Amino acid sequence: EIPKRDWSSDVCSSDLTAIDLPGHGDSPVGFNAVLAREAVSRTIDAIGGVRVAVGHSLGAGMLVDIANDKALDRIVLLSPPPQPMDGIDFSKTLVVTGRFDIPAIDWFAPAFEGAEWWRYPWAGHSTALLSAGEIRSIVEWVGGDSAILRTRARLAWFALMVVAALVLGISLLSF
């Protein structure tokens, strides 16, 4: 069974499923690439396909691997790793990288023939996930309503949480 949370009021006007890969997030098992790919593939089958699939880094690589076996309507790949791609139609794919991304990713991105490639000049491996403007652009690219996003507020709370953790950590070191 796939646990679900209603993200519709936060992100989009349709169902959204977020997957914790084995060894990531709240997953109780250790990392295993075969299990991770299987989990993503089974989730796509269980929900009856997807309108938009988004993956970052390892998740982007898994989506490309899965696209070798099954058609995905629209794909957003954030910093996808190099891997084999045989006969995949990337005409409805967005590839997002940054100038300061991992060199192999930057070298590999042009290989997605037919895909739209956004290469941000002052960005790194996870920049798209932490930039309100880039998140809005991606939501618009997939046909979503970026006006309903509360991205800046969420990123501000995230930054506050990181600063608080750093302050706490530094203060504990002084004991």
Coordinates of N, CA, C and O in Angstrom, one line a residue:
E1 N 0.8 -1.2 0.0 CA 0.0 0.0 0.0 C 0.9 1.2 0.0 O 1.9 1.3 0.7
I2 N 0.5 2.2 -0.7 CA 1.2 3.5 -0.9 C 0.6 4.5 0.1 O -0.5 4.9 -0.1
P3 N 1.4 5.0 1.1 CA 0.9 6.0 2.0 C 0.7 7.3 1.2 O 1.6 7.6 0.4
K4 N -0.4 8.0 1.4 CA -0.6 9.2 0.7 C -0.8 10.4 1.6 O -1.4 10.2 2.7
R5 N -0.5 11.6 1.1 CA -0.7 12.8 1.8 C -1.4 13.7 0.8 O -1.0 13.7 -0.4
D6 N -2.4 14.5 1.2 CA -3.0 15.4 0.3 C -2.2 16.6 0.1 O -2.1 17.5 0.9
W7 N -1.5 16.7 -1.0 CA -0.6 17.8 -1.4 C -1.3 18.8 -2.3 O -0.8 19.9 -2.6
S8 N -2.6 18.5 -2.7 CA -3.2 19.3 -3.7 C -3.3 20.8 -3.4 O -3.1 21.6 -4.3
S9 N -3.6 21.1 -2.2 CA -3.7 22.6 -1.8 C -2.4 23.2 -1.8 O -2.3 24.4 -1.9
D10 N -1.3 22.5 -1.6 CA 0.0 23.0 -1.5 C 0.7 23.2 -2.9 O 1.5 24.1 -3.1
V11 N 0.5 22.2 -3.7 CA 1.4 22.1 -4.9 C 0.6 22.2 -6.2 O 0.9 22.9 -7.2
C12 N -0.5 21.4 -6.3 CA -1.1 21.3 -7.6 C -2.6 21.0 -7.4 O -3.0 20.7 -6.3
S13 N -3.3 20.9 -8.5 CA -4.8 20.6 -8.3 C -5.1 19.1 -8.7 O -6.2 18.8 -8.9
S14 N -4.0 18.3 -8.6 CA -4.2 16.9 -8.9 C -3.4 16.1 -7.8 O -2.7 16.6 -7.0
D15 N -3.5 14.7 -7.9 CA -2.8 13.9 -6.9 C -1.3 14.0 -7.1 O -0.8 14.1 -8.2
L16 N -0.6 13.9 -6.0 CA 0.8 13.9 -6.0 C 1.3 12.9 -5.1 O 0.8 12.7 -4.0
T17 N 2.2 12.0 -5.5 CA 2.8 11.0 -4.7 C 4.3 11.2 -4.6 O 5.0 11.3 -5.6
A18 N 4.7 11.3 -3.3 CA 6.2 11.4 -3.1 C 6.7 10.0 -2.6 O 6.0 9.4 -1.7
I19 N 7.8 9.6 -3.1 CA 8.4 8.3 -2.8 C 9.6 8.5 -1.9 O 10.5 9.2 -2.4
D20 N 9.7 7.8 -0.8 CA 11.0 7.7 -0.1 C 11.7 6.4 -0.5 O 11.2 5.3 -0.3
L21 N 12.8 6.6 -1.3 CA 13.5 5.5 -1.8 C 14.1 4.7 -0.6 O 14.4 5.3 0.5
P22 N 14.4 3.4 -0.8 CA 15.0 2.6 0.3 C 16.3 3.3 0.7 O 17.1 3.7 -0.1
G23 N 16.4 3.5 2.1 CA 17.6 4.2 2.6 C 17.5 5.7 2.6 O 18.5 6.4 3.0
H24 N 16.4 6.2 2.2 CA 16.2 7.7 2.2 C 14.9 8.0 2.9 O 14.0 7.2 3.0
G25 N 14.8 9.3 3.4 CA 13.6 9.7 4.1 C 13.2 8.9 5.2 O 14.0 8.5 6.1
D26 N 11.9 8.5 5.2 CA 11.4 7.6 6.3 C 11.4 6.1 6.0 O 10.8 5.3 6.7
S27 N 12.1 5.7 5.0 CA 12.2 4.3 4.7 C 13.0 3.5 5.8 O 14.0 3.9 6.2
P28 N 12.4 2.4 6.2 CA 13.0 1.6 7.3 C 14.1 0.7 6.8 O 14.8 0.1 7.7
V29 N 14.3 0.6 5.5 CA 15.4 -0.3 5.0 C 16.6 0.4 4.5 O 16.5 1.6 4.2
G30 N 17.7 -0.3 4.4 CA 18.9 0.3 3.9 C 18.8 0.5 2.4 O 18.0 -0.1 1.7
F31 N 19.8 1.3 1.8 CA 19.7 1.6 0.4 C 20.1 0.3 -0.4 O 21.0 -0.4 -0.1
N32 N 19.4 0.2 -1.5 CA 19.6 -0.9 -2.5 C 19.1 -0.4 -3.8 O 17.9 -0.1 -3.9
A33 N 19.9 -0.2 -4.8 CA 19.5 0.4 -6.1 C 18.4 -0.4 -6.8 O 17.5 0.1 -7.4
V34 N 18.5 -1.7 -6.7 CA 17.5 -2.6 -7.4 C 16.2 -2.4 -6.7 O 15.1 -2.3 -7.3
L35 N 16.2 -2.4 -5.3 CA 14.9 -2.2 -4.6 C 14.3 -0.8 -4.9 O 13.1 -0.6 -5.0
A36 N 15.2 0.2 -5.0 CA 14.8 1.6 -5.2 C 14.1 1.7 -6.6 O 13.0 2.2 -6.7
R37 N 14.7 1.1 -7.6 CA 14.1 1.2 -8.9 C 12.8 0.4 -8.9 O 11.8 0.9 -9.5
E38 N 12.7 -0.7 -8.3 CA 11.5 -1.5 -8.2 C 10.4 -0.8 -7.5 O 9.3 -0.8 -7.9
A39 N 10.8 -0.1 -6.4 CA 9.8 0.7 -5.6 C 9.2 1.8 -6.5 O 7.9 2.0 -6.5
V40 N 10.0 2.5 -7.3 CA 9.5 3.6 -8.2 C 8.6 3.0 -9.2 O 7.5 3.5 -9.5
S41 N 9.0 1.9 -9.9 CA 8.3 1.3 -10.9 C 6.9 0.7 -10.4 O 5.9 0.9 -11.0
R42 N 7.0 0.1 -9.3 CA 5.7 -0.5 -8.7 C 4.8 0.6 -8.3 O 3.6 0.5 -8.4
T43 N 5.3 1.8 -7.8 CA 4.4 2.9 -7.4 C 3.8 3.5 -8.6 O 2.6 3.7 -8.6
I44 N 4.5 3.6 -9.7 CA 3.9 4.1 -11.0 C 2.8 3.2 -11.4 O 1.7 3.6 -11.8
D45 N 3.0 1.9 -11.4 CA 2.0 0.9 -11.8 C 0.8 0.9 -10.8 O -0.3 0.9 -11.3
A46 N 1.1 1.1 -9.5 CA 0.0 1.0 -8.5 C -1.0 2.2 -8.6 O -2.2 2.1 -8.4
I47 N -0.4 3.4 -9.0 CA -1.3 4.6 -9.1 C -1.8 4.7 -10.5 O -2.5 5.7 -10.8
G48 N -1.5 3.8 -11.4 CA -2.1 3.8 -12.7 C -1.4 4.7 -13.7 O -2.0 5.3 -14.6
G49 N -0.1 4.9 -13.5 CA 0.6 5.8 -14.4 C 0.7 7.2 -13.8 O 0.0 7.5 -12.8
V50 N 1.5 8.0 -14.4 CA 1.7 9.4 -13.9 C 1.6 10.4 -15.0 O 1.9 10.1 -16.2
R51 N 1.1 11.6 -14.7 CA 1.0 12.6 -15.7 C 2.4 13.3 -15.8 O 2.9 13.7 -16.8
V52 N 3.0 13.5 -14.6 CA 4.3 14.2 -14.5 C 5.1 13.4 -13.5 O 4.7 13.2 -12.4
A53 N 6.3 13.0 -13.9 CA 7.3 12.4 -13.0 C 8.5 13.3 -12.8 O 9.0 13.8 -13.7
V54 N 8.8 13.6 -11.5 CA 10.0 14.4 -11.2 C 11.0 13.7 -10.4 O 10.6 13.0 -9.4
G55 N 12.2 13.7 -10.8 CA 13.3 13.0 -10.0 C 14.5 13.9 -9.9 O 14.9 14.7 -10.8
H56 N 15.2 13.8 -8.7 CA 16.4 14.6 -8.5 C 17.6 13.6 -8.3 O 17.5 12.7 -7.5
S57 N 18.7 13.8 -9.0 CA 19.9 13.0 -8.9 C 19.6 11.5 -9.1 O 19.2 11.1 -10.2
L58 N 19.7 10.7 -8.0 CA 19.5 9.3 -8.2 C 18.0 9.1 -8.6 O 17.8 8.2 -9.5
G59 N 17.1 9.8 -8.1 CA 15.7 9.6 -8.6 C 15.5 10.0 -10.0 O 14.7 9.3 -10.7
A60 N 16.2 11.0 -10.5 CA 16.2 11.3 -12.0 C 16.7 10.1 -12.8 O 16.2 9.8 -13.8
G61 N 17.8 9.6 -12.3 CA 18.4 8.4 -13.0 C 17.5 7.2 -13.1 O 17.4 6.5 -14.1
M62 N 16.8 7.0 -12.0 CA 15.8 5.9 -12.0 C 14.7 6.1 -12.9 O 14.2 5.2 -13.6
L63 N 14.2 7.4 -13.0 CA 13.1 7.7 -14.0 C 13.6 7.4 -15.4 O 12.8 6.9 -16.2
V64 N 14.8 7.8 -15.7 CA 15.3 7.5 -17.1 C 15.4 6.0 -17.3 O 15.0 5.5 -18.3
D65 N 15.9 5.3 -16.3 CA 15.9 3.8 -16.4 C 14.6 3.2 -16.6 O 14.3 2.3 -17.5
I66 N 13.6 3.7 -15.9 CA 12.2 3.2 -16.0 C 11.6 3.6 -17.3 O 10.9 2.8 -17.9
A67 N 12.0 4.8 -17.8 CA 11.5 5.2 -19.1 C 12.0 4.3 -20.3 O 11.4 4.3 -21.4
N68 N 13.0 3.5 -20.0 CA 13.4 2.5 -21.0 C 12.4 1.4 -21.1 O 12.3 0.7 -22.2
D69 N 11.6 1.2 -20.1 CA 10.6 0.1 -20.1 C 9.1 0.5 -20.2 O 8.3 -0.2 -20.6
K70 N 8.8 1.7 -19.7 CA 7.4 2.2 -19.8 C 7.4 3.7 -20.1 O 8.3 4.4 -19.8
A71 N 6.3 4.0 -20.8 CA 6.1 5.4 -21.2 C 5.7 6.3 -20.0 O 4.8 5.9 -19.3
L72 N 6.4 7.4 -19.9 CA 6.0 8.4 -18.9 C 5.6 9.7 -19.6 O 6.3 10.1 -20.5
D73 N 4.4 10.2 -19.3 CA 3.9 11.4 -20.0 C 4.9 12.6 -20.1 O 5.3 13.0 -21.1
R74 N 5.2 13.1 -18.9 CA 6.1 14.2 -18.8 C 7.1 13.9 -17.7 O 6.8 13.4 -16.7
I75 N 8.4 14.3 -18.0 CA 9.4 14.0 -17.0 C 10.2 15.2 -16.7 O 10.6 16.0 -17.6
V76 N 10.5 15.5 -15.4 CA 11.4 16.6 -15.0 C 12.6 15.9 -14.3 O 12.4 15.2 -13.3
L77 N 13.8 16.1 -14.9 CA 15.0 15.5 -14.4 C 15.9 16.6 -13.8 O 16.4 17.4 -14.6
L78 N 16.1 16.6 -12.5 CA 16.9 17.6 -11.9 C 18.3 16.9 -11.6 O 18.4 16.0 -10.9
S79 N 19.3 17.4 -12.3 CA 20.7 16.9 -12.2 C 20.7 15.3 -12.4 O 21.2 14.6 -11.5
P80 N 20.3 14.8 -13.6 CA 20.3 13.4 -13.8 C 21.7 12.8 -14.0 O 22.5 13.5 -14.7
P81 N 22.0 11.7 -13.4 CA 23.3 11.1 -13.6 C 23.5 10.4 -15.0 O 22.5 10.0 -15.6
P82 N 24.7 10.3 -15.5 CA 24.9 9.6 -16.8 C 24.5 8.1 -16.7 O 24.7 7.4 -15.7
Q83 N 23.9 7.6 -17.7 CA 23.4 6.2 -17.8 C 23.0 5.9 -19.2 O 22.7 6.8 -20.0
P84 N 22.7 4.6 -19.5 CA 22.3 4.2 -20.9 C 20.9 4.7 -21.1 O 20.0 4.7 -20.2
M85 N 20.6 5.2 -22.3 CA 19.3 5.6 -22.8 C 19.1 5.0 -24.2 O 19.7 5.5 -25.1
D86 N 18.2 4.1 -24.3 CA 18.0 3.4 -25.6 C 16.6 3.7 -26.1 O 15.6 3.2 -25.6
G87 N 16.6 4.6 -27.1 CA 15.3 4.9 -27.8 C 14.2 5.5 -27.0 O 13.0 5.3 -27.3
I88 N 14.5 6.3 -26.0 CA 13.5 7.0 -25.2 C 13.1 8.3 -25.9 O 14.0 9.0 -26.4
D89 N 11.8 8.5 -25.9 CA 11.3 9.8 -26.4 C 11.4 10.9 -25.3 O 10.6 10.8 -24.4
F90 N 12.3 11.8 -25.5 CA 12.5 12.8 -24.5 C 11.8 14.2 -24.9 O 12.1 15.2 -24.3
S91 N 10.9 14.1 -25.8 CA 10.3 15.3 -26.3 C 9.4 16.0 -25.3 O 9.2 17.2 -25.4
K92 N 9.0 15.3 -24.2 CA 8.2 16.0 -23.2 C 9.0 15.9 -21.8 O 8.5 15.5 -20.8
T93 N 10.3 16.2 -22.0 CA 11.2 16.1 -20.8 C 11.9 17.4 -20.6 O 12.3 18.1 -21.5
L94 N 12.0 17.8 -19.3 CA 12.8 18.9 -18.9 C 14.0 18.5 -18.1 O 13.8 17.7 -17.1
V95 N 15.2 18.9 -18.5 CA 16.4 18.5 -17.8 C 16.9 19.8 -17.2 O 17.1 20.8 -17.9
V96 N 17.1 19.8 -15.9 CA 17.6 21.0 -15.2 C 18.9 20.7 -14.5 O 19.1 19.8 -13.8
T97 N 19.9 21.5 -14.9 CA 21.3 21.4 -14.3 C 21.8 22.8 -13.9 O 21.2 23.8 -14.3
G98 N 22.9 22.8 -13.3 CA 23.6 24.1 -13.0 C 25.0 24.1 -13.4 O 25.6 23.0 -13.6
R99 N 25.5 25.2 -13.7 CA 26.9 25.4 -14.1 C 27.9 24.7 -13.2 O 28.9 24.2 -13.5
F100 N 27.6 24.8 -11.9 CA 28.5 24.2 -10.9 C 28.0 22.8 -10.4 O 28.2 22.4 -9.3
D101 N 27.2 22.1 -11.3 CA 26.8 20.8 -11.0 C 28.0 19.8 -11.1 O 29.1 20.2 -11.5
I102 N 27.8 18.6 -10.7 CA 28.8 17.6 -10.8 C 29.2 17.5 -12.3 O 28.3 17.4 -13.2
P103 N 30.5 17.6 -12.6 CA 30.9 17.6 -14.0 C 30.3 16.6 -14.9 O 30.0 16.8 -16.1
A104 N 30.2 15.3 -14.4 CA 29.7 14.3 -15.3 C 28.2 14.5 -15.7 O 27.8 14.2 -16.8
I105 N 27.5 15.2 -14.8 CA 26.1 15.5 -15.0 C 26.0 16.6 -16.1 O 25.2 16.5 -17.0
D106 N 26.8 17.6 -15.9 CA 26.9 18.7 -16.9 C 27.3 18.2 -18.3 O 26.7 18.6 -19.3
W107 N 28.2 17.3 -18.3 CA 28.7 16.7 -19.6 C 27.6 15.8 -20.2 O 27.4 15.8 -21.4
F108 N 26.8 15.2 -19.4 CA 25.8 14.2 -19.9 C 24.5 14.9 -20.3 O 23.8 14.3 -21.2
A109 N 24.1 16.0 -19.8 CA 22.8 16.6 -20.0 C 22.5 16.8 -21.5 O 21.3 16.5 -21.9
P110 N 23.4 17.2 -22.4 CA 23.0 17.3 -23.8 C 22.7 16.0 -24.5 O 22.1 16.0 -25.6
A111 N 22.9 14.9 -23.9 CA 22.6 13.6 -24.5 C 21.1 13.3 -24.5 O 20.6 12.4 -25.2
F112 N 20.3 14.1 -23.8 CA 18.8 13.9 -23.8 C 18.3 14.6 -25.1 O 17.7 15.7 -25.0
E113 N 18.4 13.9 -26.2 CA 17.9 14.4 -27.5 C 16.4 14.7 -27.4 O 15.6 13.8 -27.1
G114 N 16.0 15.9 -27.8 CA 14.6 16.3 -27.8 C 14.1 16.9 -26.6 O 13.1 17.5 -26.5
A115 N 14.9 16.8 -25.5 CA 14.5 17.4 -24.2 C 14.8 18.9 -24.2 O 15.7 19.4 -24.9
E116 N 14.0 19.6 -23.3 CA 14.3 21.0 -23.1 C 15.4 21.0 -21.9 O 15.2 20.3 -20.9
W117 N 16.5 21.7 -22.1 CA 17.5 21.7 -21.1 C 17.6 23.1 -20.5 O 17.9 24.1 -21.3
W118 N 17.5 23.3 -19.2 CA 17.7 24.5 -18.5 C 19.0 24.4 -17.7 O 19.1 23.6 -16.8
R119 N 20.0 25.1 -18.1 CA 21.2 25.1 -17.4 C 21.4 26.5 -16.7 O 21.7 27.5 -17.4
Y120 N 21.2 26.5 -15.4 CA 21.3 27.7 -14.7 C 22.8 28.1 -14.5 O 23.6 27.3 -14.1
P121 N 23.1 29.4 -14.8 CA 24.5 29.8 -14.7 C 25.2 29.8 -13.3 O 26.4 29.6 -13.2
W122 N 24.4 30.1 -12.3 CA 25.0 30.2 -10.9 C 24.3 29.2 -10.0 O 23.9 29.5 -8.9
A123 N 24.3 28.0 -10.5 CA 23.6 26.9 -9.8 C 24.4 25.7 -9.6 O 25.3 25.4 -10.4
G124 N 24.1 24.9 -8.6 CA 24.8 23.6 -8.3 C 23.8 22.5 -8.4 O 22.7 22.6 -8.9
H125 N 24.2 21.4 -7.7 CA 23.5 20.1 -7.8 C 22.1 20.2 -7.3 O 21.2 19.6 -7.9
S126 N 21.8 20.9 -6.2 CA 20.5 20.9 -5.7 C 19.8 22.3 -5.7 O 18.8 22.5 -5.1
T127 N 20.4 23.2 -6.5 CA 19.9 24.5 -6.5 C 18.4 24.6 -6.9 O 17.7 25.4 -6.3
A128 N 18.0 23.9 -7.8 CA 16.6 24.0 -8.3 C 15.6 23.6 -7.2 O 14.5 24.1 -7.2
L129 N 16.0 22.8 -6.2 CA 15.2 22.4 -5.1 C 15.1 23.5 -4.1 O 14.1 23.5 -3.2
L130 N 16.0 24.5 -4.1 CA 16.1 25.5 -3.0 C 15.9 26.9 -3.6 O 16.1 27.9 -2.9
S131 N 15.4 27.0 -4.8 CA 15.2 28.3 -5.4 C 13.7 28.5 -5.7 O 13.1 27.8 -6.6
A132 N 13.0 29.5 -5.1 CA 11.6 29.7 -5.3 C 11.3 30.0 -6.7 O 10.3 29.5 -7.3
G133 N 12.1 30.8 -7.4 CA 11.9 31.1 -8.8 C 12.0 29.9 -9.7 O 11.2 29.8 -10.6
E134 N 13.0 29.1 -9.4 CA 13.2 27.9 -10.3 C 12.0 26.9 -10.1 O 11.6 26.3 -11.0
I135 N 11.6 26.7 -8.8 CA 10.5 25.8 -8.5 C 9.2 26.3 -9.2 O 8.5 25.5 -9.9
R136 N 9.0 27.6 -9.2 CA 7.8 28.2 -9.9 C 7.9 27.9 -11.4 O 6.9 27.5 -12.1
S137 N 9.1 28.1 -12.0 CA 9.3 27.9 -13.4 C 9.0 26.4 -13.8 O 8.4 26.1 -14.8
I138 N 9.5 25.5 -13.0 CA 9.3 24.1 -13.2 C 7.8 23.8 -13.1 O 7.2 23.0 -14.0
V139 N 7.1 24.3 -12.1 CA 5.6 24.0 -12.0 C 4.9 24.5 -13.2 O 4.0 23.9 -13.7
E140 N 5.3 25.7 -13.7 CA 4.6 26.3 -14.9 C 4.9 25.4 -16.1 O 4.1 25.2 -16.9
W141 N 6.2 24.9 -16.2 CA 6.5 24.1 -17.4 C 5.7 22.8 -17.4 O 5.3 22.4 -18.5
V142 N 5.3 22.2 -16.3 CA 4.5 21.0 -16.3 C 3.0 21.3 -16.4 O 2.2 20.4 -16.5
G143 N 2.7 22.6 -16.5 CA 1.3 23.0 -16.6 C 0.6 23.3 -15.3 O -0.6 23.4 -15.3
G144 N 1.3 23.4 -14.2 CA 0.7 23.7 -12.9 C 0.5 25.2 -12.7 O 1.0 26.1 -13.5
D145 N -0.2 25.5 -11.6 CA -0.5 26.9 -11.3 C 0.5 27.4 -10.2 O 0.3 27.1 -9.0
S146 N 1.5 28.1 -10.6 CA 2.5 28.6 -9.6 C 2.0 29.6 -8.7 O 2.6 29.9 -7.7
A147 N 0.8 30.2 -9.0 CA 0.3 31.2 -8.1 C -0.1 30.6 -6.7 O -0.2 31.4 -5.7
I148 N -0.4 29.3 -6.7 CA -0.9 28.7 -5.4 C 0.3 28.2 -4.5 O 0.1 27.8 -3.4
L149 N 1.5 28.3 -5.0 CA 2.7 27.9 -4.3 C 3.0 28.8 -3.1 O 2.8 30.0 -3.3
R150 N 3.5 28.3 -2.1 CA 4.0 29.1 -0.9 C 5.5 28.8 -0.8 O 6.0 28.6 0.4
T151 N 6.2 28.8 -1.8 CA 7.6 28.4 -1.9 C 8.5 29.2 -1.0 O 9.3 28.7 -0.3
R152 N 8.4 30.5 -1.2 CA 9.3 31.4 -0.4 C 9.1 31.3 1.1 O 10.1 31.2 1.8
A153 N 7.9 31.2 1.5 CA 7.6 31.0 3.0 C 8.2 29.6 3.4 O 8.8 29.6 4.5
R154 N 8.0 28.6 2.7 CA 8.6 27.3 3.0 C 10.1 27.3 3.1 O 10.7 26.8 4.0
L155 N 10.7 28.0 2.1 CA 12.2 28.0 2.1 C 12.7 28.9 3.3 O 13.7 28.6 3.8
A156 N 12.0 30.0 3.6 CA 12.3 30.8 4.8 C 12.3 30.0 6.0 O 13.2 30.1 6.9
W157 N 11.2 29.2 6.2 CA 11.1 28.4 7.4 C 12.2 27.3 7.4 O 12.8 27.0 8.5
F158 N 12.6 26.8 6.3 CA 13.7 25.8 6.2 C 15.0 26.4 6.6 O 15.8 25.9 7.4
A159 N 15.3 27.6 6.1 CA 16.5 28.3 6.4 C 16.5 28.6 7.9 O 17.6 28.5 8.5
L160 N 15.4 29.1 8.5 CA 15.4 29.3 9.9 C 15.7 28.1 10.7 O 16.4 28.1 11.7
M161 N 15.1 26.9 10.3 CA 15.4 25.7 10.9 C 16.9 25.3 10.9 O 17.4 24.8 11.9
V162 N 17.5 25.5 9.7 CA 18.9 25.2 9.6 C 19.8 26.1 10.5 O 20.7 25.6 11.2
V163 N 19.4 27.4 10.5 CA 20.2 28.3 11.4 C 20.0 27.9 12.9 O 21.0 27.9 13.6
A164 N 18.8 27.6 13.3 CA 18.5 27.2 14.6 C 19.3 25.9 15.0 O 19.9 25.8 16.1
A165 N 19.4 25.0 14.1 CA 20.2 23.7 14.3 C 21.7 24.0 14.5 O 22.3 23.5 15.3
L166 N 22.2 24.9 13.6 CA 23.6 25.3 13.7 C 23.9 26.0 15.0 O 24.9 25.7 15.7
V167 N 23.0 26.9 15.4 CA 23.2 27.6 16.7 C 23.2 26.6 17.9 O 24.0 26.7 18.8
L168 N 22.2 25.7 17.9 CA 22.2 24.7 18.9 C 23.4 23.8 18.9 O 24.0 23.6 20.0
G169 N 23.9 23.4 17.7 CA 25.1 22.6 17.6 C 26.3 23.3 18.2 O 27.1 22.7 18.9
I170 N 26.5 24.5 17.8 CA 27.6 25.3 18.3 C 27.6 25.5 19.8 O 28.6 25.4 20.5
S171 N 26.4 25.8 20.3 CA 26.2 26.0 21.7 C 26.5 24.7 22.5 O 27.1 24.8 23.6
L172 N 26.1 23.6 21.9 CA 26.4 22.3 22.6 C 27.9 22.0 22.6 O 28.4 21.3 23.5
L173 N 28.6 22.5 21.6 CA 30.1 22.2 21.5 C 30.8 23.0 22.6 O 31.9 22.6 23.0
S174 N 30.3 24.0 23.1 CA 31.0 24.9 24.0 C 30.9 24.2 25.4 O 31.6 24.7 26.4
F175 N 30.1 23.2 25.6 CA 30.0 22.5 27.0 C 31.1 21.6 27.2 O 31.6 20.8 26.7

